[in-house]
XYZ file of N, CA and C in Angstrom:
213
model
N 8.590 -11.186 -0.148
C 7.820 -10.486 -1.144
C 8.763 -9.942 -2.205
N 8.579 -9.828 -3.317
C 9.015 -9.491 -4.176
C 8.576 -8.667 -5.526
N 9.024 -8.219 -6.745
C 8.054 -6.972 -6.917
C 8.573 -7.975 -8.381
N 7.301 -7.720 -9.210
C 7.288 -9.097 -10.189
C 7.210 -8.274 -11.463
N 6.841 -7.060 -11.445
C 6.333 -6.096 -12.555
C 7.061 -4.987 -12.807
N 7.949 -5.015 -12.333
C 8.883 -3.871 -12.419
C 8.508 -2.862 -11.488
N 10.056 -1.732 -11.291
C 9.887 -0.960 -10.084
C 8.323 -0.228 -10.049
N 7.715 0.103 -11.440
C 6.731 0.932 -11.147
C 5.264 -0.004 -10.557
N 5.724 -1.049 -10.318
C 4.446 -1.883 -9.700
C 4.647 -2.301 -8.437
N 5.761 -2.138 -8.284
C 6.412 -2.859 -7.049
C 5.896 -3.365 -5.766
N 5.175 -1.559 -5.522
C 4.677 -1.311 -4.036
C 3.281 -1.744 -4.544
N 2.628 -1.627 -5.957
C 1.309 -2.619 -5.757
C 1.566 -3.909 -5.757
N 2.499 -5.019 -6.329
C 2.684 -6.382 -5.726
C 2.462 -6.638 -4.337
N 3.264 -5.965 -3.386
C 3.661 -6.178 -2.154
C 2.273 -5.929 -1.498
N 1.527 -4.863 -1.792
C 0.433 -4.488 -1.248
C -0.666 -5.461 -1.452
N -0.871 -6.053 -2.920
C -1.754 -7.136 -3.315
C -1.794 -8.805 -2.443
N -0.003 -8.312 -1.717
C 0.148 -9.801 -0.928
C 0.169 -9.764 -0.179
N -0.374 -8.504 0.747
C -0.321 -8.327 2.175
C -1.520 -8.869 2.604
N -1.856 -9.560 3.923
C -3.352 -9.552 4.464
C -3.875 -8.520 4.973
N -5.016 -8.334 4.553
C -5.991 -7.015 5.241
C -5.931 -6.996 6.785
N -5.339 -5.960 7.411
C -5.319 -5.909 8.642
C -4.001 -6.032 8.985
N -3.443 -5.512 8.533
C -1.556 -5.816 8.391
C -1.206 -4.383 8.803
N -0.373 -4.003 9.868
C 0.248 -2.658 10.236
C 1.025 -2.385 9.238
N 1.070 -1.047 8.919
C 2.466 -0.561 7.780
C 2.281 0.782 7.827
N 3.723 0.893 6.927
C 3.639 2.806 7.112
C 4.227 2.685 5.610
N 3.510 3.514 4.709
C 3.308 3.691 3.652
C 4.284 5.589 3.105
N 4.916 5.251 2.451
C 5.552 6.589 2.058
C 5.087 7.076 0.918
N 5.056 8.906 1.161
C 4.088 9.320 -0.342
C 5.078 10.393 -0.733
N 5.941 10.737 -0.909
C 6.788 11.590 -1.280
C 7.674 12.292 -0.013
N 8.346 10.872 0.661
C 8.784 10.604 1.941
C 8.837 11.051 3.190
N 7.159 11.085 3.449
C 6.020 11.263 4.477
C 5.837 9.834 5.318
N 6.128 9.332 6.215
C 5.619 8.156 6.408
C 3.981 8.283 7.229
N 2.784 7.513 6.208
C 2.042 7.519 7.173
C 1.416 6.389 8.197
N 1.474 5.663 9.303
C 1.283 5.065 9.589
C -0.252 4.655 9.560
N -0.833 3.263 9.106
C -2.002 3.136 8.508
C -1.787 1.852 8.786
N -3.396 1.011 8.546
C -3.347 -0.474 8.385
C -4.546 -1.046 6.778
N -3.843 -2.056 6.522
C -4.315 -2.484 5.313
C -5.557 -2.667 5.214
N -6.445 -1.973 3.896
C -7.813 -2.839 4.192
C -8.522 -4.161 3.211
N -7.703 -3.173 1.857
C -8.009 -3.672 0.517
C -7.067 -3.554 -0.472
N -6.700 -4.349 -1.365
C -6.439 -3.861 -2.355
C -6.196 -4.849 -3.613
N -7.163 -4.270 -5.002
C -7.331 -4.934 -6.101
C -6.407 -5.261 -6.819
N -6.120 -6.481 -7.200
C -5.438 -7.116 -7.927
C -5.503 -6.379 -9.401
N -6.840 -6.164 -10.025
C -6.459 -5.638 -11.245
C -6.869 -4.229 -11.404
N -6.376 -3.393 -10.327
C -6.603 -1.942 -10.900
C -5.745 -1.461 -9.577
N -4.951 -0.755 -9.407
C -4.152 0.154 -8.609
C -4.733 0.914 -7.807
N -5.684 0.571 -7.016
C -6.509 1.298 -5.906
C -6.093 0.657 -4.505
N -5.880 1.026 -3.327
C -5.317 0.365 -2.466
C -5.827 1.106 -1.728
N -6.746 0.151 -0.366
C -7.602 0.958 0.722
C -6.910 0.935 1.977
N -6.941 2.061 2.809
C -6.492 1.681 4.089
C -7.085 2.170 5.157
N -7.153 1.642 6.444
C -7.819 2.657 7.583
C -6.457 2.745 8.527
N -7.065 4.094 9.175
C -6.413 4.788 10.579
C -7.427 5.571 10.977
N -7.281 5.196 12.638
C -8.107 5.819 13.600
C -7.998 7.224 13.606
N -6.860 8.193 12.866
C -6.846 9.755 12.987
C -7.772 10.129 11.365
N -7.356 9.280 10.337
C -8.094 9.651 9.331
C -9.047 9.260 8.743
N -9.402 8.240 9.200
C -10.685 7.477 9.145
C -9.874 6.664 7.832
N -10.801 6.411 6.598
C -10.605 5.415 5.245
C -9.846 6.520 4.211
N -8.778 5.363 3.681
C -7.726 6.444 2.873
C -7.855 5.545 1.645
N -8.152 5.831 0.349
C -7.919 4.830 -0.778
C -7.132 5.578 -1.411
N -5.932 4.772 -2.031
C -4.840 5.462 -2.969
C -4.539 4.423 -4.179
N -3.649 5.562 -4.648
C -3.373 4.794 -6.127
C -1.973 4.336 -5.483
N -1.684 2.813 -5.736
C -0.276 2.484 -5.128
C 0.807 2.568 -5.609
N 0.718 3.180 -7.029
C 1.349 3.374 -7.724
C 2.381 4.660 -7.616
N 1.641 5.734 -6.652
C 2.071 6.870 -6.389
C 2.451 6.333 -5.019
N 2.793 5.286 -4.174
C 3.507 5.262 -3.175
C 4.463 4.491 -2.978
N 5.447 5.850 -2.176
C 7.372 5.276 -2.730
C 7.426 4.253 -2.229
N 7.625 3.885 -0.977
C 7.641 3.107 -0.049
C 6.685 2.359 1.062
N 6.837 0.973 1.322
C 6.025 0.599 2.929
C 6.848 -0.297 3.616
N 6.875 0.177 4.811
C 7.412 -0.421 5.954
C 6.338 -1.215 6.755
N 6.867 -2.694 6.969
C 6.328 -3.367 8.267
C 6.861 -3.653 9.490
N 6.091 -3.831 10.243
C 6.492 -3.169 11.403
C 6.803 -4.899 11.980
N 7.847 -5.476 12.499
C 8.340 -6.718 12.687
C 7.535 -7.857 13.511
C-alpha cells in the first residue's frame, strides 16, 4: 500500500484499499484503538468502523495518524 496523495491523505488511501472486515488499530493523537474495517468512501473522507466495546465509529481519516495491521 502506498499513499498516492500526499502525507495528508495517506491514511485515507490505505483505508480506501483495505477490505471491509480487516483487523487494525487506528491511531488518533497516539491512542491506539483497536477496531475492524467497515467502510470507507472513496470520494469523501468518512471512514466507518465497528468494535464490539463501541459499537459503530465513523471518522474523518484524515484526522487519523496512524493504522496498524495486525500480520
Amino acid at each position: 500500500m502506498s499513499c498516492s496523495k500526499g502525507a495528508k491523505r495517506c491514511t485515507c488511501d490505505i483505508l480506501h484499499n483495505t477490505t471491509p472486515g480487516r483487523s487494525v488499530a487506528l491511531g488518533f493523537d497516539g491512542v491506539p484503538i483497536s477496531t475492524t474495517t467497515a467502510n470507507s468512501c472513496k470520494n469523501n473522507p468518512c471512514a466507518t468502523f465497528v468494535n464490539s466495546t463501541t459499537g459503530v465509529t465513523i471518522a474523518d481519516c484524515r484526522k487519523i495518524k496512524f493504522v496498524a495491521f495486525s500480520p
